[in-house]
């Protein structure tokens, strides 16, 4: 069987090496890619540029890295590819309001736990081989991220309650990675367990009587494990049902389980309010759920609450889901972060990715580039101020006896050998 | 606040190249047909250029992919990238391009999507595919053949 073309929607997945390998094995002589965020770093750009120009990835990379200004070199290559008919880029500007980032303060306990984790992992990393070290670093990042996000549950709950009282629908995008710590211990001596951020938020909302739609992420790398296909299918079906509860409009299900939109005599879609007004969306799933379409003038406006992510692709995909898919009205975007190491690292990565995407001329990026820059800058300043305050506090707390001036010690003359005794 | 979605999306490519984006010469969508009045209206609006986004995307992609002079990658494949923002109709373009390519070459196109399509789009897709000669439609979890 020969295909006229392989057509890949959500082509940002081509950053996964296995996806690239599978694509090349499909018989056919044409490939057509679709993506809102095909590249947010040099490697991903080189992959597509190589395909579109016929040059090797090595050659593309060499040309770009040899240039004085990397972003300018990428922009030049894009101009060339576009003018020779290799690609097309259209985009809506962001429609909504980007609010100043909400920067939370990290409690002394959270800071102490952060330090304990970093020091503990530093001990574990010692004398390990490279693959083990890499795994440990990934685990540390996960632990730090989950610990950092855990401090945002209450503030985000409060913000959600406020937004709901203003008759808005709320999309919360974040991570949901539960951890059993390698370092921190619970009171019973077992590894301290922390639930994922979105799962914790869901419980907190339920305790306040707020019902949410909850999208679950698929198990990591499960696409490549046939034994997990049934589980993936079950999660997919459940996610579809959860998404349906969040969407405005009237629907019926036909005999084959297909969900059909109800229409009035004029063939216009019938409006009905959604069953839930809050949806919790893990970043891994943001690109996969376009079912949020709603075009009803009666539909409430949408607010998005985002926590930091290192992935500019996922961040922009999440914004797209909220601002483009959900409402006829503008979307408010709230970024909630703190000054933890985890958030500063994620914001730094996010900023790099957004800067790369900005080289494509994307008009929707500018407000988020500014948002990430402001947030990272404020987090760094806040952290520095807190660190200085902490040092001063420690100095003030030192017993006076320690600082007793010892004239004998200071006035000891150097010995003839030059060694101070 | 003005709603930008009342107008077609910004053509970033045109801005990047000072308007030097190649023009398509053949309307490949002309070979794509619909089976009901409702879908006919959608296709008709694409053809009349009410919003040129989808028609331009499909036709430019096919112009490139069917051009024997187009650069080939290291596997000998011609490639086109539609880098369109959210909500510009990428999934529609993907399906219509698959249909048009199948009609143009007589060979089925393989299309992969990561998630389920919106119900209305899936219905359109099924409707379009059911008109394809020799019944080329088959379905798996994440891919469609036309």
PDB file of N, CA and C in Angstrom, chain A residues 8 10-17 19-20 23 33 44 47-48:
ATOM      1  N   UNK A   8      -0.054  14.933   9.104  1.00  0.00           N
ATOM      2  CA  UNK A   8       0.113  14.867  10.558  1.00  0.00           C
ATOM      3  C   UNK A   8      -0.486  16.108  11.209  1.00  0.00           C
ATOM      4  N   UNK A  10      -1.402  18.090  14.730  1.00  0.00           N
ATOM      5  CA  UNK A  10      -0.662  18.195  15.994  1.00  0.00           C
ATOM      6  C   UNK A  10       0.793  17.771  15.779  1.00  0.00           C
ATOM      7  N   UNK A  11       1.422  18.363  14.770  1.00  0.00           N
ATOM      8  CA  UNK A  11       2.763  17.920  14.349  1.00  0.00           C
ATOM      9  C   UNK A  11       3.860  18.290  15.333  1.00  0.00           C
ATOM     10  N   UNK A  12       3.522  19.028  16.380  1.00  0.00           N
ATOM     11  CA  UNK A  12       4.543  19.293  17.403  1.00  0.00           C
ATOM     12  C   UNK A  12       5.002  17.986  18.049  1.00  0.00           C
ATOM     13  N   UNK A  13       4.222  16.919  17.901  1.00  0.00           N
ATOM     14  CA  UNK A  13       4.631  15.612  18.428  1.00  0.00           C
ATOM     15  C   UNK A  13       5.862  15.059  17.724  1.00  0.00           C
ATOM     16  N   UNK A  14       6.221  15.667  16.595  1.00  0.00           N
ATOM     17  CA  UNK A  14       7.401  15.187  15.867  1.00  0.00           C
ATOM     18  C   UNK A  14       8.684  15.444  16.639  1.00  0.00           C
ATOM     19  N   UNK A  15       8.590  16.138  17.769  1.00  0.00           N
ATOM     20  CA  UNK A  15       9.788  16.301  18.588  1.00  0.00           C
ATOM     21  C   UNK A  15      10.156  14.975  19.263  1.00  0.00           C
ATOM     22  N   UNK A  16       9.224  14.033  19.281  1.00  0.00           N
ATOM     23  CA  UNK A  16       9.493  12.725  19.887  1.00  0.00           C
ATOM     24  C   UNK A  16      10.208  11.848  18.855  1.00  0.00           C
ATOM     25  N   UNK A  17      11.406  11.360  19.160  1.00  0.00           N
ATOM     26  CA  UNK A  17      12.172  10.604  18.163  1.00  0.00           C
ATOM     27  C   UNK A  17      11.402   9.412  17.587  1.00  0.00           C
ATOM     28  N   UNK A  19       8.253   9.125  17.082  1.00  0.00           N
ATOM     29  CA  UNK A  19       7.259   9.601  16.103  1.00  0.00           C
ATOM     30  C   UNK A  19       7.951   9.849  14.763  1.00  0.00           C
ATOM     31  N   UNK A  20       9.133  10.464  14.821  1.00  0.00           N
ATOM     32  CA  UNK A  20       9.872  10.733  13.578  1.00  0.00           C
ATOM     33  C   UNK A  20      10.192   9.426  12.846  1.00  0.00           C
ATOM     34  N   UNK A  23       7.109   7.922  11.215  1.00  0.00           N
ATOM     35  CA  UNK A  23       6.685   8.697  10.045  1.00  0.00           C
ATOM     36  C   UNK A  23       7.491   8.325   8.805  1.00  0.00           C
ATOM     37  N   UNK A  33       2.346  18.675   7.344  1.00  0.00           N
ATOM     38  CA  UNK A  33       2.310  18.859   8.802  1.00  0.00           C
ATOM     39  C   UNK A  33       1.422  20.041   9.178  1.00  0.00           C
ATOM     40  N   UNK A  44      14.066  21.387  17.291  1.00  0.00           N
ATOM     41  CA  UNK A  44      12.778  21.177  16.620  1.00  0.00           C
ATOM     42  C   UNK A  44      12.720  21.974  15.318  1.00  0.00           C
ATOM     43  N   UNK A  47      14.688  20.180  12.559  1.00  0.00           N
ATOM     44  CA  UNK A  47      13.980  19.018  12.002  1.00  0.00           C
ATOM     45  C   UNK A  47      13.089  19.459  10.835  1.00  0.00           C
ATOM     46  N   UNK A  48      12.246  20.465  11.087  1.00  0.00           N
ATOM     47  CA  UNK A  48      11.321  20.895  10.038  1.00  0.00           C
ATOM     48  C   UNK A  48      12.064  21.617   8.906  1.00  0.00           C
TER      49      UNK A  48
END
